[in-house]
Structures are given as structure tokens and as C-alpha cells.
């Protein structure tokens, strides 16, 4: 059990690093990584111009369990939305916000802007 949990964390961190590099190449600025809130963790918070982007990263080494983006359930979306509100309240900001998903499936990186709305 410990081995699987550790491996998941290592792979997750690798995926988040890949996603951050991908976003930087696209011109995004990374604001925060692995932001923890009472509602869960936001993998990446970035700015895309004047828009604050909350990014969920999903990594799949193979297709046995479907594409990474399919794992962003409605429940996960609600946690990200609550986490975004929490972050903005803590920083006392009211920016334009967006929710993106970066799905890393094998060697393919798929970035879905506006993956879901509040």
C-alpha cells in the first residue's frame, strides 16, 4: 500500500512539473503550485494575461483507465471551484477566473481551456 501511494505521489509530481513547463511555453506565468485549501489541492494556479487560471493535472501512463481528463469528475470540479474562491478570498482579489485541465496521457499533453465553469 505504501509503495503504491508513494509511486502515485512521485508520478503526480512529475506530471505537474510537465504541465507547468507546458503552460510556461504557452506564455502563462505560474502563480502557485500545489495550493492546499480546506477543500482540497489545486495543482497549478497560473495567470494567462489578466485571467487567473486554476489547473487540474491528470496523468495517465496508459489508457487502461481512460484519458486523464475523464477523471475530473463533477465532485472534483466543485472542490476546485471552492478552492478557487478560498484562494481569491485569502488574497483579497476578484480576478477573472478560468478552470483548465491538463491531461497527460502517455507522451501526449492535452490542455483544455475552460474545461468547466462555475
mmCIF file of N, CA and C in Angstrom:
data_model
loop_
_atom_site.group_PDB
_atom_site.id
_atom_site.type_symbol
_atom_site.label_atom_id
_atom_site.label_comp_id
_atom_site.label_asym_id
_atom_site.label_seq_id
_atom_site.Cartn_x
_atom_site.Cartn_y
_atom_site.Cartn_z
ATOM 1 N N UNK A 1 0.825 -1.195 0.000
ATOM 2 C CA UNK A 1 0.000 0.000 0.000
ATOM 3 C C UNK A 1 0.865 1.253 0.000
ATOM 4 N N UNK A 2 1.869 1.312 0.895
ATOM 5 C CA UNK A 2 2.756 2.474 0.981
ATOM 6 C C UNK A 2 3.468 2.698 -0.342
ATOM 7 N N UNK A 3 3.903 1.607 -0.966
ATOM 8 C CA UNK A 3 4.635 1.701 -2.225
ATOM 9 C C UNK A 3 3.760 2.345 -3.314
ATOM 10 N N UNK A 4 2.496 1.924 -3.410
ATOM 11 C CA UNK A 4 1.585 2.491 -4.401
ATOM 12 C C UNK A 4 1.315 3.967 -4.140
ATOM 13 N N UNK A 5 1.129 4.349 -2.883
ATOM 14 C CA UNK A 5 0.880 5.746 -2.531
ATOM 15 C C UNK A 5 2.092 6.596 -2.872
ATOM 16 N N UNK A 6 3.263 6.123 -2.537
ATOM 17 C CA UNK A 6 4.493 6.852 -2.836
ATOM 18 C C UNK A 6 4.667 7.008 -4.346
ATOM 19 N N UNK A 7 4.447 5.934 -5.089
ATOM 20 C CA UNK A 7 4.587 5.971 -6.541
ATOM 21 C C UNK A 7 3.599 6.952 -7.162
ATOM 22 N N UNK A 8 2.366 6.966 -6.668
ATOM 23 C CA UNK A 8 1.363 7.908 -7.172
ATOM 24 C C UNK A 8 1.806 9.347 -6.947
ATOM 25 N N UNK A 9 2.380 9.625 -5.779
ATOM 26 C CA UNK A 9 2.845 10.984 -5.469
ATOM 27 C C UNK A 9 3.998 11.384 -6.377
ATOM 28 N N UNK A 10 4.921 10.477 -6.597
ATOM 29 C CA UNK A 10 6.068 10.756 -7.460
ATOM 30 C C UNK A 10 5.606 11.011 -8.896
ATOM 31 N N UNK A 11 4.740 10.143 -9.400
ATOM 32 C CA UNK A 11 4.230 10.320 -10.757
ATOM 33 C C UNK A 11 3.386 11.582 -10.878
ATOM 34 N N UNK A 12 2.582 11.865 -9.857
ATOM 35 C CA UNK A 12 1.769 13.076 -9.861
ATOM 36 C C UNK A 12 2.630 14.324 -9.909
ATOM 37 N N UNK A 13 3.694 14.340 -9.117
ATOM 38 C CA UNK A 13 4.608 15.491 -9.106
ATOM 39 C C UNK A 13 5.286 15.647 -10.467
ATOM 40 N N UNK A 14 5.637 14.540 -11.080
ATOM 41 C CA UNK A 14 6.263 14.583 -12.412
ATOM 42 C C UNK A 14 5.285 15.169 -13.432
ATOM 43 N N UNK A 15 4.027 14.731 -13.363
ATOM 44 C CA UNK A 15 3.013 15.244 -14.275
ATOM 45 C C UNK A 15 2.769 16.733 -14.085
ATOM 46 N N UNK A 16 2.724 17.168 -12.837
ATOM 47 C CA UNK A 16 2.516 18.593 -12.552
ATOM 48 C C UNK A 16 3.685 19.435 -13.067
ATOM 49 N N UNK A 17 4.887 18.912 -12.944
ATOM 50 C CA UNK A 17 6.068 19.622 -13.459
ATOM 51 C C UNK A 17 5.988 19.739 -14.986
ATOM 52 N N UNK A 18 5.611 18.646 -15.651
ATOM 53 C CA UNK A 18 5.448 18.662 -17.112
ATOM 54 C C UNK A 18 4.381 19.678 -17.517
ATOM 55 N N UNK A 19 3.273 19.679 -16.795
ATOM 56 C CA UNK A 19 2.172 20.593 -17.108
ATOM 57 C C UNK A 19 2.603 22.038 -16.919
ATOM 58 N N UNK A 20 3.331 22.322 -15.848
ATOM 59 C CA UNK A 20 3.808 23.692 -15.604
ATOM 60 C C UNK A 20 4.735 24.149 -16.731
ATOM 61 N N UNK A 21 5.640 23.280 -17.153
ATOM 62 C CA UNK A 21 6.535 23.625 -18.262
ATOM 63 C C UNK A 21 5.739 23.905 -19.532
ATOM 64 N N UNK A 22 4.727 23.078 -19.777
ATOM 65 C CA UNK A 22 3.866 23.254 -20.948
ATOM 66 C C UNK A 22 3.164 24.617 -20.907
ATOM 67 N N UNK A 23 2.638 24.970 -19.745
ATOM 68 C CA UNK A 23 1.945 26.247 -19.602
ATOM 69 C C UNK A 23 2.903 27.428 -19.776
ATOM 70 N N UNK A 24 4.089 27.311 -19.221
ATOM 71 C CA UNK A 24 5.090 28.378 -19.362
ATOM 72 C C UNK A 24 5.440 28.578 -20.832
ATOM 73 N N UNK A 25 5.606 27.483 -21.578
ATOM 74 C CA UNK A 25 5.892 27.583 -23.015
ATOM 75 C C UNK A 25 4.777 28.310 -23.750
ATOM 76 N N UNK A 26 3.544 28.178 -23.254
ATOM 77 C CA UNK A 26 2.407 28.840 -23.885
ATOM 78 C C UNK A 26 2.255 30.297 -23.428
ATOM 79 N N UNK A 27 3.155 30.753 -22.553
ATOM 80 C CA UNK A 27 3.127 32.143 -22.113
ATOM 81 C C UNK A 27 2.456 32.396 -20.778
ATOM 82 N N UNK A 28 2.038 31.347 -20.090
ATOM 83 C CA UNK A 28 1.429 31.514 -18.775
ATOM 84 C C UNK A 28 2.517 31.810 -17.754
ATOM 85 N N UNK A 29 2.122 32.466 -16.675
ATOM 86 C CA UNK A 29 3.020 32.684 -15.537
ATOM 87 C C UNK A 29 2.488 31.841 -14.376
ATOM 88 N N UNK A 30 3.360 31.076 -13.781
ATOM 89 C CA UNK A 30 2.953 30.235 -12.654
ATOM 90 C C UNK A 30 2.866 31.108 -11.403
ATOM 91 N N UNK A 31 1.718 31.069 -10.756
ATOM 92 C CA UNK A 31 1.487 31.849 -9.543
ATOM 93 C C UNK A 31 1.764 30.991 -8.313
ATOM 94 N N UNK A 32 1.288 29.754 -8.353
ATOM 95 C CA UNK A 32 1.454 28.862 -7.211
ATOM 96 C C UNK A 32 1.297 27.415 -7.659
ATOM 97 N N UNK A 33 2.029 26.526 -6.992
ATOM 98 C CA UNK A 33 1.936 25.088 -7.248
ATOM 99 C C UNK A 33 1.438 24.397 -5.990
ATOM 100 N N UNK A 34 0.594 23.413 -6.174
ATOM 101 C CA UNK A 34 0.101 22.580 -5.073
ATOM 102 C C UNK A 34 -0.463 23.400 -3.913
ATOM 103 N N UNK A 35 -1.369 24.290 -4.231
ATOM 104 C CA UNK A 35 -2.023 25.131 -3.228
ATOM 105 C C UNK A 35 -3.040 24.290 -2.460
ATOM 106 N N UNK A 36 -2.819 24.162 -1.175
ATOM 107 C CA UNK A 36 -3.732 23.391 -0.333
ATOM 108 C C UNK A 36 -4.771 24.322 0.291
ATOM 109 N N UNK A 37 -6.023 23.865 0.265
ATOM 110 C CA UNK A 37 -7.110 24.603 0.897
ATOM 111 C C UNK A 37 -7.915 23.603 1.724
ATOM 112 N N UNK A 38 -8.850 24.091 2.513
ATOM 113 C CA UNK A 38 -9.699 23.158 3.267
ATOM 114 C C UNK A 38 -10.545 22.254 2.349
ATOM 115 N N UNK A 39 -10.652 22.615 1.067
ATOM 116 C CA UNK A 39 -11.494 21.860 0.131
ATOM 117 C C UNK A 39 -10.696 20.888 -0.737
ATOM 118 N N UNK A 40 -9.385 20.983 -0.676
ATOM 119 C CA UNK A 40 -8.545 20.123 -1.493
ATOM 120 C C UNK A 40 -7.344 20.888 -2.001
ATOM 121 N N UNK A 41 -6.687 20.314 -2.969
ATOM 122 C CA UNK A 41 -5.470 20.909 -3.517
ATOM 123 C C UNK A 41 -5.698 21.342 -4.955
ATOM 124 N N UNK A 42 -5.159 22.514 -5.281
ATOM 125 C CA UNK A 42 -5.142 22.983 -6.667
ATOM 126 C C UNK A 42 -3.735 22.704 -7.182
ATOM 127 N N UNK A 43 -3.630 21.942 -8.268
ATOM 128 C CA UNK A 43 -2.315 21.550 -8.766
ATOM 129 C C UNK A 43 -1.496 22.761 -9.212
ATOM 130 N N UNK A 44 -2.094 23.607 -10.041
ATOM 131 C CA UNK A 44 -1.378 24.782 -10.552
ATOM 132 C C UNK A 44 -2.335 25.966 -10.585
ATOM 133 N N UNK A 45 -1.845 27.103 -10.109
ATOM 134 C CA UNK A 45 -2.536 28.372 -10.303
ATOM 135 C C UNK A 45 -1.604 29.197 -11.169
ATOM 136 N N UNK A 46 -2.125 29.682 -12.284
ATOM 137 C CA UNK A 46 -1.306 30.423 -13.249
ATOM 138 C C UNK A 46 -2.080 31.630 -13.737
ATOM 139 N N UNK A 47 -1.342 32.570 -14.329
ATOM 140 C CA UNK A 47 -2.024 33.695 -14.961
ATOM 141 C C UNK A 47 -1.828 33.584 -16.470
ATOM 142 N N UNK A 48 -2.903 33.860 -17.168
ATOM 143 C CA UNK A 48 -2.907 33.904 -18.628
ATOM 144 C C UNK A 48 -3.393 35.308 -18.977
ATOM 145 N N UNK A 49 -2.450 36.221 -19.089
ATOM 146 C CA UNK A 49 -2.814 37.628 -19.237
ATOM 147 C C UNK A 49 -3.442 38.101 -17.946
ATOM 148 N N UNK A 50 -4.658 38.636 -18.027
ATOM 149 C CA UNK A 50 -5.338 39.125 -16.824
ATOM 150 C C UNK A 50 -6.294 38.094 -16.228
ATOM 151 N N UNK A 51 -6.210 36.855 -16.686
ATOM 152 C CA UNK A 51 -7.085 35.786 -16.195
ATOM 153 C C UNK A 51 -6.296 34.873 -15.256
ATOM 154 N N UNK A 52 -6.877 34.605 -14.085
ATOM 155 C CA UNK A 52 -6.281 33.669 -13.144
ATOM 156 C C UNK A 52 -6.825 32.282 -13.482
ATOM 157 N N UNK A 53 -5.922 31.338 -13.715
ATOM 158 C CA UNK A 53 -6.307 30.015 -14.189
ATOM 159 C C UNK A 53 -5.998 28.968 -13.112
ATOM 160 N N UNK A 54 -7.018 28.210 -12.750
ATOM 161 C CA UNK A 54 -6.873 27.118 -11.800
ATOM 162 C C UNK A 54 -6.820 25.839 -12.623
ATOM 163 N N UNK A 55 -5.707 25.122 -12.501
ATOM 164 C CA UNK A 55 -5.433 23.996 -13.396
ATOM 165 C C UNK A 55 -5.394 22.685 -12.621
ATOM 166 N N UNK A 56 -6.172 21.730 -13.098
ATOM 167 C CA UNK A 56 -6.125 20.364 -12.580
ATOM 168 C C UNK A 56 -5.294 19.546 -13.557
ATOM 169 N N UNK A 57 -4.319 18.818 -13.027
ATOM 170 C CA UNK A 57 -3.440 17.995 -13.857
ATOM 171 C C UNK A 57 -3.780 16.534 -13.618
ATOM 172 N N UNK A 58 -3.955 15.807 -14.718
ATOM 173 C CA UNK A 58 -4.207 14.371 -14.627
ATOM 174 C C UNK A 58 -3.207 13.649 -15.512
ATOM 175 N N UNK A 59 -2.562 12.661 -14.943
ATOM 176 C CA UNK A 59 -1.529 11.890 -15.628
ATOM 177 C C UNK A 59 -1.994 10.455 -15.765
ATOM 178 N N UNK A 60 -1.854 9.937 -16.967
ATOM 179 C CA UNK A 60 -2.153 8.523 -17.230
ATOM 180 C C UNK A 60 -0.982 7.948 -18.014
ATOM 181 N N UNK A 61 -0.401 6.890 -17.491
ATOM 182 C CA UNK A 61 0.729 6.273 -18.194
ATOM 183 C C UNK A 61 0.256 5.382 -19.340
ATOM 184 N N UNK A 62 -0.989 4.921 -19.254
ATOM 185 C CA UNK A 62 -1.575 4.150 -20.353
ATOM 186 C C UNK A 62 -3.088 4.377 -20.349
ATOM 187 N N UNK A 63 -3.773 3.846 -21.311
ATOM 188 C CA UNK A 63 -5.190 4.106 -21.473
ATOM 189 C C UNK A 63 -6.123 3.159 -20.758
ATOM 190 N N UNK A 64 -5.605 2.309 -19.892
ATOM 191 C CA UNK A 64 -6.460 1.322 -19.214
ATOM 192 C C UNK A 64 -7.607 1.949 -18.442
ATOM 193 N N UNK A 65 -7.370 3.122 -17.878
ATOM 194 C CA UNK A 65 -8.403 3.762 -17.059
ATOM 195 C C UNK A 65 -8.994 4.986 -17.750
ATOM 196 N N UNK A 66 -8.813 5.080 -19.057
ATOM 197 C CA UNK A 66 -9.343 6.210 -19.804
ATOM 198 C C UNK A 66 -8.362 7.371 -19.817
ATOM 199 N N UNK A 67 -8.753 8.424 -20.489
ATOM 200 C CA UNK A 67 -7.919 9.628 -20.561
ATOM 201 C C UNK A 67 -7.945 10.341 -19.217
ATOM 202 N N UNK A 68 -6.865 11.072 -18.941
ATOM 203 C CA UNK A 68 -6.773 11.800 -17.679
ATOM 204 C C UNK A 68 -7.915 12.760 -17.461
ATOM 205 N N UNK A 69 -8.327 13.436 -18.538
ATOM 206 C CA UNK A 69 -9.391 14.440 -18.400
ATOM 207 C C UNK A 69 -10.704 13.826 -17.936
ATOM 208 N N UNK A 70 -10.905 12.551 -18.201
ATOM 209 C CA UNK A 70 -12.135 11.877 -17.783
ATOM 210 C C UNK A 70 -12.216 11.711 -16.265
ATOM 211 N N UNK A 71 -11.097 11.870 -15.587
ATOM 212 C CA UNK A 71 -11.050 11.701 -14.136
ATOM 213 C C UNK A 71 -11.436 12.976 -13.387
ATOM 214 N N UNK A 72 -11.682 14.061 -14.100
ATOM 215 C CA UNK A 72 -12.086 15.310 -13.443
ATOM 216 C C UNK A 72 -13.614 15.293 -13.337
ATOM 217 N N UNK A 73 -14.069 14.644 -12.293
ATOM 218 C CA UNK A 73 -15.496 14.445 -12.069
ATOM 219 C C UNK A 73 -16.168 15.732 -11.601
ATOM 220 N N UNK A 74 -17.482 15.718 -11.572
ATOM 221 C CA UNK A 74 -18.231 16.884 -11.077
ATOM 222 C C UNK A 74 -17.845 17.186 -9.632
ATOM 223 N N UNK A 75 -17.628 16.159 -8.837
ATOM 224 C CA UNK A 75 -17.212 16.341 -7.442
ATOM 225 C C UNK A 75 -15.858 17.060 -7.382
ATOM 226 N N UNK A 76 -14.920 16.646 -8.213
ATOM 227 C CA UNK A 76 -13.601 17.285 -8.256
ATOM 228 C C UNK A 76 -13.735 18.729 -8.722
ATOM 229 N N UNK A 77 -14.597 18.963 -9.697
ATOM 230 C CA UNK A 77 -14.822 20.324 -10.189
ATOM 231 C C UNK A 77 -15.330 21.221 -9.057
ATOM 232 N N UNK A 78 -16.269 20.721 -8.267
ATOM 233 C CA UNK A 78 -16.816 21.506 -7.156
ATOM 234 C C UNK A 78 -15.735 21.842 -6.129
ATOM 235 N N UNK A 79 -14.854 20.892 -5.857
ATOM 236 C CA UNK A 79 -13.753 21.146 -4.919
ATOM 237 C C UNK A 79 -12.811 22.213 -5.467
ATOM 238 N N UNK A 80 -12.533 22.168 -6.766
ATOM 239 C CA UNK A 80 -11.666 23.184 -7.375
ATOM 240 C C UNK A 80 -12.317 24.561 -7.329
ATOM 241 N N UNK A 81 -13.600 24.620 -7.585
ATOM 242 C CA UNK A 81 -14.317 25.898 -7.534
ATOM 243 C C UNK A 81 -14.268 26.476 -6.118
ATOM 244 N N UNK A 82 -14.526 25.647 -5.115
ATOM 245 C CA UNK A 82 -14.464 26.114 -3.723
ATOM 246 C C UNK A 82 -13.042 26.537 -3.359
ATOM 247 N N UNK A 83 -12.057 25.798 -3.831
ATOM 248 C CA UNK A 83 -10.655 26.139 -3.565
ATOM 249 C C UNK A 83 -10.282 27.468 -4.220
ATOM 250 N N UNK A 84 -10.806 27.710 -5.423
ATOM 251 C CA UNK A 84 -10.542 28.974 -6.118
ATOM 252 C C UNK A 84 -11.131 30.142 -5.336
ATOM 253 N N UNK A 85 -12.362 29.987 -4.859
ATOM 254 C CA UNK A 85 -12.989 31.038 -4.047
ATOM 255 C C UNK A 85 -12.160 31.287 -2.782
ATOM 256 N N UNK A 86 -11.731 30.219 -2.153
ATOM 257 C CA UNK A 86 -10.917 30.319 -0.940
ATOM 258 C C UNK A 86 -9.634 31.102 -1.228
ATOM 259 N N UNK A 87 -8.939 30.745 -2.308
ATOM 260 C CA UNK A 87 -7.689 31.409 -2.682
ATOM 261 C C UNK A 87 -7.919 32.898 -2.915
ATOM 262 N N UNK A 88 -8.938 33.227 -3.692
ATOM 263 C CA UNK A 88 -9.224 34.635 -4.006
ATOM 264 C C UNK A 88 -9.598 35.421 -2.755
ATOM 265 N N UNK A 89 -10.367 34.812 -1.862
ATOM 266 C CA UNK A 89 -10.715 35.478 -0.604
ATOM 267 C C UNK A 89 -9.488 35.705 0.265
ATOM 268 N N UNK A 90 -8.606 34.704 0.327
ATOM 269 C CA UNK A 90 -7.369 34.850 1.118
ATOM 270 C C UNK A 90 -6.500 35.985 0.589
ATOM 271 N N UNK A 91 -6.437 36.112 -0.728
ATOM 272 C CA UNK A 91 -5.592 37.139 -1.361
ATOM 273 C C UNK A 91 -6.335 38.468 -1.516
ATOM 274 N N UNK A 92 -7.628 38.460 -1.176
ATOM 275 C CA UNK A 92 -8.474 39.649 -1.311
ATOM 276 C C UNK A 92 -8.444 40.191 -2.740
ATOM 277 N N UNK A 93 -8.657 39.284 -3.685
ATOM 278 C CA UNK A 93 -8.669 39.640 -5.100
ATOM 279 C C UNK A 93 -9.955 39.137 -5.743
ATOM 280 N N UNK A 94 -10.326 39.774 -6.842
ATOM 281 C CA UNK A 94 -11.520 39.351 -7.577
ATOM 282 C C UNK A 94 -11.210 39.350 -9.070
ATOM 283 N N UNK A 95 -10.299 38.483 -9.481
ATOM 284 C CA UNK A 95 -9.894 38.470 -10.892
ATOM 285 C C UNK A 95 -10.887 37.690 -11.762
ATOM 286 N N UNK A 96 -10.713 37.822 -13.058
ATOM 287 C CA UNK A 96 -11.387 36.915 -13.974
ATOM 288 C C UNK A 96 -10.749 35.555 -13.746
ATOM 289 N N UNK A 97 -11.542 34.509 -13.656
ATOM 290 C CA UNK A 97 -11.009 33.174 -13.380
ATOM 291 C C UNK A 97 -11.459 32.181 -14.440
ATOM 292 N N UNK A 98 -10.657 31.136 -14.569
ATOM 293 C CA UNK A 98 -10.953 30.076 -15.518
ATOM 294 C C UNK A 98 -10.446 28.760 -14.931
ATOM 295 N N UNK A 99 -11.079 27.665 -15.331
ATOM 296 C CA UNK A 99 -10.673 26.342 -14.877
ATOM 297 C C UNK A 99 -10.231 25.528 -16.086
ATOM 298 N N UNK A 100 -8.982 25.099 -16.065
ATOM 299 C CA UNK A 100 -8.409 24.314 -17.153
ATOM 300 C C UNK A 100 -8.042 22.930 -16.645
ATOM 301 N N UNK A 101 -7.909 22.007 -17.570
ATOM 302 C CA UNK A 101 -7.402 20.675 -17.262
ATOM 303 C C UNK A 101 -6.234 20.404 -18.202
ATOM 304 N N UNK A 102 -5.144 19.920 -17.634
ATOM 305 C CA UNK A 102 -4.029 19.432 -18.440
ATOM 306 C C UNK A 102 -4.002 17.923 -18.235
ATOM 307 N N UNK A 103 -4.241 17.215 -19.316
ATOM 308 C CA UNK A 103 -4.283 15.761 -19.290
ATOM 309 C C UNK A 103 -3.027 15.237 -19.979
ATOM 310 N N UNK A 104 -2.233 14.494 -19.240
ATOM 311 C CA UNK A 104 -1.012 13.912 -19.796
ATOM 312 C C UNK A 104 -1.274 12.422 -19.941
ATOM 313 N N UNK A 105 -1.426 12.016 -21.178
ATOM 314 C CA UNK A 105 -1.758 10.631 -21.498
ATOM 315 C C UNK A 105 -0.585 10.034 -22.262
ATOM 316 N N UNK A 106 0.225 9.254 -21.536
ATOM 317 C CA UNK A 106 1.448 8.742 -22.155
ATOM 318 C C UNK A 106 2.383 9.911 -22.434
ATOM 319 N N UNK A 107 2.697 10.129 -23.696
ATOM 320 C CA UNK A 107 3.567 11.247 -24.081
ATOM 321 C C UNK A 107 2.799 12.454 -24.607
ATOM 322 N N UNK A 108 1.482 12.320 -24.687
ATOM 323 C CA UNK A 108 0.658 13.399 -25.229
ATOM 324 C C UNK A 108 0.145 14.310 -24.116
ATOM 325 N N UNK A 109 0.319 15.623 -24.308
ATOM 326 C CA UNK A 109 -0.198 16.614 -23.369
ATOM 327 C C UNK A 109 -1.370 17.313 -24.045
ATOM 328 N N UNK A 110 -2.530 17.236 -23.402
ATOM 329 C CA UNK A 110 -3.727 17.893 -23.915
ATOM 330 C C UNK A 110 -4.138 18.952 -22.896
ATOM 331 N N UNK A 111 -4.178 20.200 -23.345
ATOM 332 C CA UNK A 111 -4.570 21.315 -22.469
ATOM 333 C C UNK A 111 -5.964 21.772 -22.880
ATOM 334 N N UNK A 112 -6.898 21.631 -21.967
ATOM 335 C CA UNK A 112 -8.280 22.012 -22.210
ATOM 336 C C UNK A 112 -8.572 23.301 -21.440
ATOM 337 N N UNK A 113 -8.659 24.405 -22.180
ATOM 338 C CA UNK A 113 -9.001 25.683 -21.554
ATOM 339 C C UNK A 113 -10.510 25.716 -21.325
ATOM 340 N N UNK A 114 -10.906 26.396 -20.242
ATOM 341 C CA UNK A 114 -12.330 26.478 -19.907
ATOM 342 C C UNK A 114 -12.970 25.088 -19.868
ATOM 343 N N UNK A 115 -12.317 24.171 -19.197
ATOM 344 C CA UNK A 115 -12.778 22.780 -19.147
ATOM 345 C C UNK A 115 -14.150 22.672 -18.496
ATOM 346 N N UNK A 116 -14.425 23.552 -17.547
ATOM 347 C CA UNK A 116 -15.730 23.599 -16.904
ATOM 348 C C UNK A 116 -15.931 24.984 -16.338
ATOM 349 N N UNK A 117 -17.170 25.305 -15.985
ATOM 350 C CA UNK A 117 -17.479 26.623 -15.455
ATOM 351 C C UNK A 117 -18.110 26.489 -14.080
ATOM 352 N N UNK A 118 -18.111 27.596 -13.355
ATOM 353 C CA UNK A 118 -18.701 27.620 -12.000
ATOM 354 C C UNK A 118 -20.200 27.471 -12.078
#
